[in-house]
């Protein structure tokens, strides 16, 4: 797997950033992409550990050594499939996850850890560019209908998985567009909104229905939902920020 | 013999021995022959053994010709007039002691004789003298009587009479065993013949002469005496297991017995012979009865084949063939003989030296690998003396005509009727040309490559189908990427490291492959594994598919079957066989599926169906059955191919039909080497792994394989990897041919219940029950429904596996991110509360079971005590050792940190097999010491010098290693830097090979010899023998204890390793719980437990593990992986790649800097472990560790086990407490008597006193005989104690010895000693030579030509590190094996010369055997090749054959000059006188790597010169 001596030969490098002068003019993302050689070098630093602590550290259980190896081999499709097998939205996590995988990385014991999050982002963006990411519809529909309430990360993930399982899924969102925290809590320089739109339209093509301006309990009656759907999934987030209990606040 | 409530089973017993015979070539009978034969026996006392009492032997005996005059007189006394010689037969019968039983037996015997028309003339009580016979032997001593039976008048040919006696013996024995109530002794007929008679019993070899006064009667005469002295692994009384048997005396072991017996059983149904009527044949069967030793079974087989018309040498050639396959030099006539016979008879494979006789000819033969010593001498007074050792009978040197040794696969015969010795060549020429075997083969043998193209092409699988099948058959991405891909790309089995910490198959929640419940067995102590790479020439994968026929007759049609060169068929080959039709040979395909309804009984009815179909097909005349699992769908799941194959195999055996067909398996669930091995082991003849092959194609097409090679080549590579892997699996058990492995069932089953095993895997060991058929079906269906899911959730990836690496959704690992983190954190912070969190995670496996011990819980049998009442921790530390990890596999930093930590707490660290740097013997400034208390002696003997041995507190002989039992190892050149090279006495940059076997341990008596050697080399050190857990390890441990080991270590299968083939890590060996419990039970049963310390290791991680080990019987424990983790190891599992990122398992200087281990952390760890142990002791009420050893009633099965898979495991055999009297020791409480009190060395030491005290020169002379073993070793130890590695100045001590030296002459002798021996010597001459000079030449009065005769035995200079030797005569097999520094001159050597040599110079002034220089990576050999035939017999894989240059000439001149000077060799004189001319006859054998390494060190200098 990968290059056995990669971690000795290469050190950690992150992609470049757009010049400050340019950055001043907009709120968009400013981290650039690796050139291909740099990307595979960074993937080659993965040691394919016998006990991959990164894989343990990742809350999703991303199979990190495997996709690193696929990136090293420039097998973009394979890399995407591995990533996709544990992660519905790598384009989000690749940008905004605090990356506990990197703090668990074994190489990190005595060297800078593998740039896992960047690699993750590159895999999914390359997959979009190369057209690997296509809507996948279940072959057989179960006939069951499910309501998902809330379109934040949890709601979207639940919707995607239930849809793959063959159920008809409708997502209810009280705001004017789906995404929840992704859309309304994270600034553009971390996550531009077209990225969310790209995913939502894929999900729509896969058969998921999004109903915005639908505030369940307010303008959507709960009894209607219970009557109309076989199951209801509550995936609401919190609009109450967590206060920092320190003096002077 | 006791019942089998525990783990001990009588079938695990092994024996091994000394054998010999004396014969008069002209057949003239005399009493001295018998008397001399008994002397031979007495002089092999050290090759036998005694049990718990010194005067109870393991068995000894003698076979002689019928002493007619003596019996005539004796019978007159009984009032019977015996007819003339040949007209009566004599039987030696062991009757039960109890009168009623005895008379019942006698009555049946008499009636049986009557039934056959034979008249019983008389019974004579055999006079015996019971003085000084051991109590144990006497308790079961039989009543020995001789019966005299008249030959009926109508039988004129004595041989026909002999056949009648054979029928009588078998029939009477069978009838008595069936009808008479079984008693302790049983009825047994030692011999029944008109020609020969056997006197034997459970005696020591010294007791035979006294016990049987008949043998001292001058009127008892014979032309030969064949003797045998037995060394068994048990101490249980058994008189009938003594040898000789009726035709042979056997020193060796039949590794393939189960298979041989199965094949025999299935052929019995077709037996017909003109020599026996149908009725007689029925009376004869079964040929082999239960409860016999392997040697006894072989004897039965030889008897049958001899009495049905073949000559005895012919039979020996059938059963123990030479290595003929792939031997291009063999005479085609002989090759045809072997090939023809192999079409219906598989070799009875194993190390063997057999002396055999039919009463008229007497001879001996050796197995194909020459793994037993056999030396002979011929005298001018017409005697031949043949024995396991030379010097067993004192013979005046002036009457010796010839001294030789039996060579591998060779035979010689003394034809006493014709009055001559017949050589191997003459004998085999005559036998091989008696029938036109070659023509028969040409006419009937079916060659696969000549078969017509198949009628239909195979079904091609598209990508989606491949994927679907992969899911159905349980492939994981790990199987694809880590197993199949490397096999396809590199043609090799992948390598892994760090052992295994995943659940046993039966405890795993992941659906398992059925073969994961089958653990490969391996050779250990009682027989050696083989090196399938370096000794490839003895291995064979050839096989025949089809009908075996009636083996009792020579019928050309028996070879009308398909000859395969190897057993893995590609699709094209398979289709050819499926379409085959020769008019009398066709194949039938059977579909192996079962209904996927999940109902109980579905799998069973499917098996019944295929078995029935199989019988129908055989009855319909098909010669090949193809078992196919392609026809599956959502409602029909595949029967696991292993189950289907073995079920059909055993069903056909029971029906007596198995011999009539070949079984070919066409299966999707076969991809790893182990899968193939299991199928072959349970009866498959050939295998088509269609899905593995399709997977390779699919991976290539989808770009998953990073290679340019074509798909066909990749498949070839894969098949090659399987073939090499299979050879390794066979060789692990010491089996050399596929044919004998087939159906030999060399496995132990772990986790299938008795019903399944008895019916479908009959005869295989399975001790703890487990799944039934319905559970197997359930597990199979889990995979099936993953593929044919009723729900349509798209699953587009295979499961991850997670066996070789931890994966969240994969297999459970005990060392996982959480436990590793907690262990490191707790020991770094010295925080016991964190350690408790760690140990809770490891110990509490109630959710996920992983080990057998996880199913136990403690049970108090006494009141708890306060922890302060438990003995202090300081007392307990000394019971700990760290595992054997070599400096080389792990870094200097990691190795010394462990040593320092262990020395601080008074525990022991282990060198591993890589030697030890001398600077570690000096204490450090702060008082710490880096010296490892345990020095390992492993097969490669790296750095095993007199100093290394002297500097040890304990010497550990590594017989096997948990991660890869039965295999050798390899340290790649890039890991051998200057430092490691120096410590290992090797050239830096040159790869180092550890051979699979110790070349001085091919059997239990050899191990006893090595223990004796090491005890001589350091009398203060404990000798520890490391074994790996497997069924029968307890009996081996008992044998090891009888061989005088002080400590026996039982390792679990799961131990860590630097590098090992993945399949060995996972599929060989058993958990230590089983092996340890069996060992303790067996030692207690044998009353041997108090003589030996029992140690256990294998993934021990917590105080609870230690407590369980103590309760199961271990008073000392080893911890390795956990200690490494404390040092910073993070289970990278990349040890073999030298890229360990934390500096533990690497030699890369940069990576070594990243090492952060600290002795303090390791010390903390042991504090914690002992603290936890003491807590458990307090809870259970034990004040000391000794109190708790073997108190297994403090353990019980956890009561919350509900898992469907393992809730029916029966662990009671492990928890069985062997009853013992109050006086039987349950832990080591006495010292072994190593028998050093009267060795020759004390005299040598006395004479050498001035030299040792004052460095004065001393010269003295001594007589020596073969019972003087290990000469010069104590002397060297004393010199080394005083002068360390430097020894004394050359030739300070010069001893002249006269006579025959015993084994291990000059072992580990150090600098300053010269031993000059006039006479000859046995095996292991100059073993571990450490600087001394050994000179040997024949007696001046000898008549024979020295350079044409054998003077020393096998395996000389094994592991020699320095010194010189000059040998005037020939040496045996494996001369200079693993020599790494001695300079030696010899005048001829046997097979495998200079094997694995890494240093020194060897000059051979004569012939060499085959396979010279195999695995030789250093040093130089000069071979004087006048006949110009050397190149043919040299294995040039690793060496170049060069001409000698000027430097060589000088070197040769010096060495040959010295040889002439010391020995007066005329060969040396001739060469020296004509050196310039003779130089062209010398070939320089120059290892390629060594040459390269030399160039690299020389080149820089040359550059400077320029």
PDB file of N, CA and C in Angstrom, chain B residues 1270-1323:
ATOM      1  N   UNK B1270      30.130 -35.175  23.562  1.00  0.00           N
ATOM      2  CA  UNK B1270      30.360 -33.770  23.865  1.00  0.00           C
ATOM      3  C   UNK B1270      31.734 -33.555  24.524  1.00  0.00           C
ATOM      4  N   UNK B1271      32.736 -33.982  23.827  1.00  0.00           N
ATOM      5  CA  UNK B1271      34.090 -33.936  24.380  1.00  0.00           C
ATOM      6  C   UNK B1271      34.712 -32.548  24.218  1.00  0.00           C
ATOM      7  N   UNK B1272      35.303 -32.050  25.269  1.00  0.00           N
ATOM      8  CA  UNK B1272      36.032 -30.781  25.212  1.00  0.00           C
ATOM      9  C   UNK B1272      35.193 -29.574  25.563  1.00  0.00           C
ATOM     10  N   UNK B1273      33.921 -29.776  25.831  1.00  0.00           N
ATOM     11  CA  UNK B1273      33.020 -28.639  25.998  1.00  0.00           C
ATOM     12  C   UNK B1273      33.098 -28.032  27.399  1.00  0.00           C
ATOM     13  N   UNK B1274      33.151 -28.902  28.417  1.00  0.00           N
ATOM     14  CA  UNK B1274      33.304 -28.379  29.779  1.00  0.00           C
ATOM     15  C   UNK B1274      34.657 -27.677  29.895  1.00  0.00           C
ATOM     16  N   UNK B1275      35.653 -28.299  29.313  1.00  0.00           N
ATOM     17  CA  UNK B1275      36.992 -27.706  29.300  1.00  0.00           C
ATOM     18  C   UNK B1275      36.947 -26.289  28.722  1.00  0.00           C
ATOM     19  N   UNK B1276      36.265 -26.144  27.602  1.00  0.00           N
ATOM     20  CA  UNK B1276      36.174 -24.829  26.960  1.00  0.00           C
ATOM     21  C   UNK B1276      35.430 -23.835  27.830  1.00  0.00           C
ATOM     22  N   UNK B1277      34.374 -24.302  28.456  1.00  0.00           N
ATOM     23  CA  UNK B1277      33.592 -23.445  29.334  1.00  0.00           C
ATOM     24  C   UNK B1277      34.498 -22.879  30.439  1.00  0.00           C
ATOM     25  N   UNK B1278      35.352 -23.736  30.991  1.00  0.00           N
ATOM     26  CA  UNK B1278      36.237 -23.283  32.069  1.00  0.00           C
ATOM     27  C   UNK B1278      37.259 -22.275  31.551  1.00  0.00           C
ATOM     28  N   UNK B1279      37.770 -22.530  30.354  1.00  0.00           N
ATOM     29  CA  UNK B1279      38.734 -21.575  29.772  1.00  0.00           C
ATOM     30  C   UNK B1279      38.043 -20.242  29.514  1.00  0.00           C
ATOM     31  N   UNK B1280      36.827 -20.304  28.962  1.00  0.00           N
ATOM     32  CA  UNK B1280      36.104 -19.075  28.629  1.00  0.00           C
ATOM     33  C   UNK B1280      35.752 -18.268  29.880  1.00  0.00           C
ATOM     34  N   UNK B1281      35.417 -18.981  30.945  1.00  0.00           N
ATOM     35  CA  UNK B1281      35.101 -18.266  32.178  1.00  0.00           C
ATOM     36  C   UNK B1281      36.266 -17.376  32.563  1.00  0.00           C
ATOM     37  N   UNK B1282      37.467 -17.898  32.355  1.00  0.00           N
ATOM     38  CA  UNK B1282      38.637 -17.151  32.801  1.00  0.00           C
ATOM     39  C   UNK B1282      39.135 -16.176  31.732  1.00  0.00           C
ATOM     40  N   UNK B1283      39.167 -16.613  30.487  1.00  0.00           N
ATOM     41  CA  UNK B1283      39.818 -15.798  29.455  1.00  0.00           C
ATOM     42  C   UNK B1283      38.842 -15.163  28.464  1.00  0.00           C
ATOM     43  N   UNK B1284      37.541 -15.250  28.754  1.00  0.00           N
ATOM     44  CA  UNK B1284      36.498 -14.657  27.881  1.00  0.00           C
ATOM     45  C   UNK B1284      36.662 -15.114  26.430  1.00  0.00           C
ATOM     46  N   UNK B1285      36.404 -14.211  25.508  1.00  0.00           N
ATOM     47  CA  UNK B1285      36.431 -14.590  24.098  1.00  0.00           C
ATOM     48  C   UNK B1285      37.828 -14.873  23.553  1.00  0.00           C
ATOM     49  N   UNK B1286      38.848 -14.444  24.274  1.00  0.00           N
ATOM     50  CA  UNK B1286      40.203 -14.597  23.726  1.00  0.00           C
ATOM     51  C   UNK B1286      40.731 -16.021  23.781  1.00  0.00           C
ATOM     52  N   UNK B1287      40.249 -16.799  24.760  1.00  0.00           N
ATOM     53  CA  UNK B1287      40.741 -18.159  24.908  1.00  0.00           C
ATOM     54  C   UNK B1287      42.219 -18.163  25.270  1.00  0.00           C
ATOM     55  N   UNK B1288      42.881 -19.284  24.965  1.00  0.00           N
ATOM     56  CA  UNK B1288      44.313 -19.423  25.251  1.00  0.00           C
ATOM     57  C   UNK B1288      45.087 -19.307  23.946  1.00  0.00           C
ATOM     58  N   UNK B1289      46.394 -19.098  24.031  1.00  0.00           N
ATOM     59  CA  UNK B1289      47.188 -19.095  22.793  1.00  0.00           C
ATOM     60  C   UNK B1289      47.024 -20.434  22.068  1.00  0.00           C
ATOM     61  N   UNK B1290      47.131 -20.421  20.745  1.00  0.00           N
ATOM     62  CA  UNK B1290      46.943 -21.641  19.949  1.00  0.00           C
ATOM     63  C   UNK B1290      47.772 -22.798  20.496  1.00  0.00           C
ATOM     64  N   UNK B1291      47.180 -23.974  20.468  1.00  0.00           N
ATOM     65  CA  UNK B1291      47.883 -25.219  20.824  1.00  0.00           C
ATOM     66  C   UNK B1291      48.391 -25.279  22.259  1.00  0.00           C
ATOM     67  N   UNK B1292      47.890 -24.428  23.135  1.00  0.00           N
ATOM     68  CA  UNK B1292      48.328 -24.528  24.529  1.00  0.00           C
ATOM     69  C   UNK B1292      47.999 -25.914  25.080  1.00  0.00           C
ATOM     70  N   UNK B1293      46.812 -26.377  24.711  1.00  0.00           N
ATOM     71  CA  UNK B1293      46.391 -27.710  25.165  1.00  0.00           C
ATOM     72  C   UNK B1293      46.350 -28.622  23.947  1.00  0.00           C
ATOM     73  N   UNK B1294      47.068 -29.735  24.015  1.00  0.00           N
ATOM     74  CA  UNK B1294      47.050 -30.686  22.896  1.00  0.00           C
ATOM     75  C   UNK B1294      46.739 -32.066  23.453  1.00  0.00           C
ATOM     76  N   UNK B1295      45.548 -32.537  23.144  1.00  0.00           N
ATOM     77  CA  UNK B1295      45.155 -33.860  23.624  1.00  0.00           C
ATOM     78  C   UNK B1295      45.088 -34.832  22.461  1.00  0.00           C
ATOM     79  N   UNK B1296      45.676 -36.012  22.669  1.00  0.00           N
ATOM     80  CA  UNK B1296      45.579 -37.087  21.675  1.00  0.00           C
ATOM     81  C   UNK B1296      44.553 -38.087  22.168  1.00  0.00           C
ATOM     82  N   UNK B1297      43.585 -38.403  21.296  1.00  0.00           N
ATOM     83  CA  UNK B1297      42.558 -39.356  21.695  1.00  0.00           C
ATOM     84  C   UNK B1297      42.559 -40.519  20.718  1.00  0.00           C
ATOM     85  N   UNK B1298      42.218 -41.723  21.233  1.00  0.00           N
ATOM     86  CA  UNK B1298      42.200 -42.902  20.385  1.00  0.00           C
ATOM     87  C   UNK B1298      40.863 -43.619  20.578  1.00  0.00           C
ATOM     88  N   UNK B1299      40.235 -43.970  19.469  1.00  0.00           N
ATOM     89  CA  UNK B1299      38.976 -44.715  19.553  1.00  0.00           C
ATOM     90  C   UNK B1299      37.897 -44.048  18.715  1.00  0.00           C
ATOM     91  N   UNK B1300      36.642 -44.334  19.073  1.00  0.00           N
ATOM     92  CA  UNK B1300      35.510 -43.728  18.371  1.00  0.00           C
ATOM     93  C   UNK B1300      34.892 -42.678  19.284  1.00  0.00           C
ATOM     94  N   UNK B1301      34.810 -41.447  18.791  1.00  0.00           N
ATOM     95  CA  UNK B1301      34.219 -40.391  19.609  1.00  0.00           C
ATOM     96  C   UNK B1301      32.712 -40.442  19.479  1.00  0.00           C
ATOM     97  N   UNK B1302      32.028 -40.128  20.567  1.00  0.00           N
ATOM     98  CA  UNK B1302      30.574 -40.031  20.512  1.00  0.00           C
ATOM     99  C   UNK B1302      30.157 -38.750  19.799  1.00  0.00           C
ATOM    100  N   UNK B1303      28.849 -38.479  19.847  1.00  0.00           N
ATOM    101  CA  UNK B1303      28.341 -37.293  19.152  1.00  0.00           C
ATOM    102  C   UNK B1303      28.917 -36.010  19.753  1.00  0.00           C
ATOM    103  N   UNK B1304      28.880 -34.943  18.947  1.00  0.00           N
ATOM    104  CA  UNK B1304      29.290 -33.608  19.403  1.00  0.00           C
ATOM    105  C   UNK B1304      30.733 -33.568  19.892  1.00  0.00           C
ATOM    106  N   UNK B1305      31.607 -34.229  19.161  1.00  0.00           N
ATOM    107  CA  UNK B1305      33.019 -34.161  19.527  1.00  0.00           C
ATOM    108  C   UNK B1305      33.513 -32.736  19.283  1.00  0.00           C
ATOM    109  N   UNK B1306      34.105 -32.144  20.301  1.00  0.00           N
ATOM    110  CA  UNK B1306      34.676 -30.794  20.145  1.00  0.00           C
ATOM    111  C   UNK B1306      33.635 -29.690  20.068  1.00  0.00           C
ATOM    112  N   UNK B1307      32.416 -29.940  20.581  1.00  0.00           N
ATOM    113  CA  UNK B1307      31.361 -28.927  20.471  1.00  0.00           C
ATOM    114  C   UNK B1307      31.730 -27.663  21.242  1.00  0.00           C
ATOM    115  N   UNK B1308      31.590 -26.537  20.611  1.00  0.00           N
ATOM    116  CA  UNK B1308      31.830 -25.216  21.210  1.00  0.00           C
ATOM    117  C   UNK B1308      33.231 -25.108  21.835  1.00  0.00           C
ATOM    118  N   UNK B1309      34.188 -25.832  21.295  1.00  0.00           N
ATOM    119  CA  UNK B1309      35.532 -25.770  21.883  1.00  0.00           C
ATOM    120  C   UNK B1309      36.225 -24.479  21.464  1.00  0.00           C
ATOM    121  N   UNK B1310      36.979 -23.937  22.392  1.00  0.00           N
ATOM    122  CA  UNK B1310      37.484 -22.587  22.208  1.00  0.00           C
ATOM    123  C   UNK B1310      38.963 -22.563  21.852  1.00  0.00           C
ATOM    124  N   UNK B1311      39.450 -21.387  21.668  1.00  0.00           N
ATOM    125  CA  UNK B1311      40.817 -21.153  21.196  1.00  0.00           C
ATOM    126  C   UNK B1311      41.834 -21.660  22.220  1.00  0.00           C
ATOM    127  N   UNK B1312      42.888 -22.270  21.701  1.00  0.00           N
ATOM    128  CA  UNK B1312      43.940 -22.778  22.574  1.00  0.00           C
ATOM    129  C   UNK B1312      43.882 -24.276  22.757  1.00  0.00           C
ATOM    130  N   UNK B1313      42.769 -24.900  22.295  1.00  0.00           N
ATOM    131  CA  UNK B1313      42.624 -26.355  22.432  1.00  0.00           C
ATOM    132  C   UNK B1313      42.880 -27.018  21.084  1.00  0.00           C
ATOM    133  N   UNK B1314      43.684 -28.072  21.101  1.00  0.00           N
ATOM    134  CA  UNK B1314      43.819 -28.914  19.916  1.00  0.00           C
ATOM    135  C   UNK B1314      43.434 -30.331  20.326  1.00  0.00           C
ATOM    136  N   UNK B1315      42.464 -30.896  19.603  1.00  0.00           N
ATOM    137  CA  UNK B1315      42.079 -32.278  19.873  1.00  0.00           C
ATOM    138  C   UNK B1315      42.448 -33.115  18.653  1.00  0.00           C
ATOM    139  N   UNK B1316      43.295 -34.099  18.874  1.00  0.00           N
ATOM    140  CA  UNK B1316      43.748 -34.951  17.774  1.00  0.00           C
ATOM    141  C   UNK B1316      43.195 -36.347  18.015  1.00  0.00           C
ATOM    142  N   UNK B1317      42.371 -36.816  17.096  1.00  0.00           N
ATOM    143  CA  UNK B1317      41.665 -38.079  17.308  1.00  0.00           C
ATOM    144  C   UNK B1317      42.089 -39.112  16.276  1.00  0.00           C
ATOM    145  N   UNK B1318      42.592 -40.230  16.755  1.00  0.00           N
ATOM    146  CA  UNK B1318      42.914 -41.358  15.875  1.00  0.00           C
ATOM    147  C   UNK B1318      41.769 -42.344  16.004  1.00  0.00           C
ATOM    148  N   UNK B1319      40.990 -42.479  14.951  1.00  0.00           N
ATOM    149  CA  UNK B1319      39.815 -43.349  15.024  1.00  0.00           C
ATOM    150  C   UNK B1319      38.721 -42.769  14.148  1.00  0.00           C
ATOM    151  N   UNK B1320      37.517 -42.690  14.661  1.00  0.00           N
ATOM    152  CA  UNK B1320      36.469 -42.030  13.899  1.00  0.00           C
ATOM    153  C   UNK B1320      35.496 -41.359  14.861  1.00  0.00           C
ATOM    154  N   UNK B1321      34.511 -40.685  14.297  1.00  0.00           N
ATOM    155  CA  UNK B1321      33.630 -39.895  15.151  1.00  0.00           C
ATOM    156  C   UNK B1321      32.222 -39.916  14.595  1.00  0.00           C
ATOM    157  N   UNK B1322      31.261 -39.539  15.431  1.00  0.00           N
ATOM    158  CA  UNK B1322      29.856 -39.566  15.043  1.00  0.00           C
ATOM    159  C   UNK B1322      29.353 -38.196  14.586  1.00  0.00           C
ATOM    160  N   UNK B1323      28.049 -38.000  14.704  1.00  0.00           N
ATOM    161  CA  UNK B1323      27.432 -36.764  14.205  1.00  0.00           C
ATOM    162  C   UNK B1323      27.854 -35.552  15.030  1.00  0.00           C
TER     163      UNK B1323
END
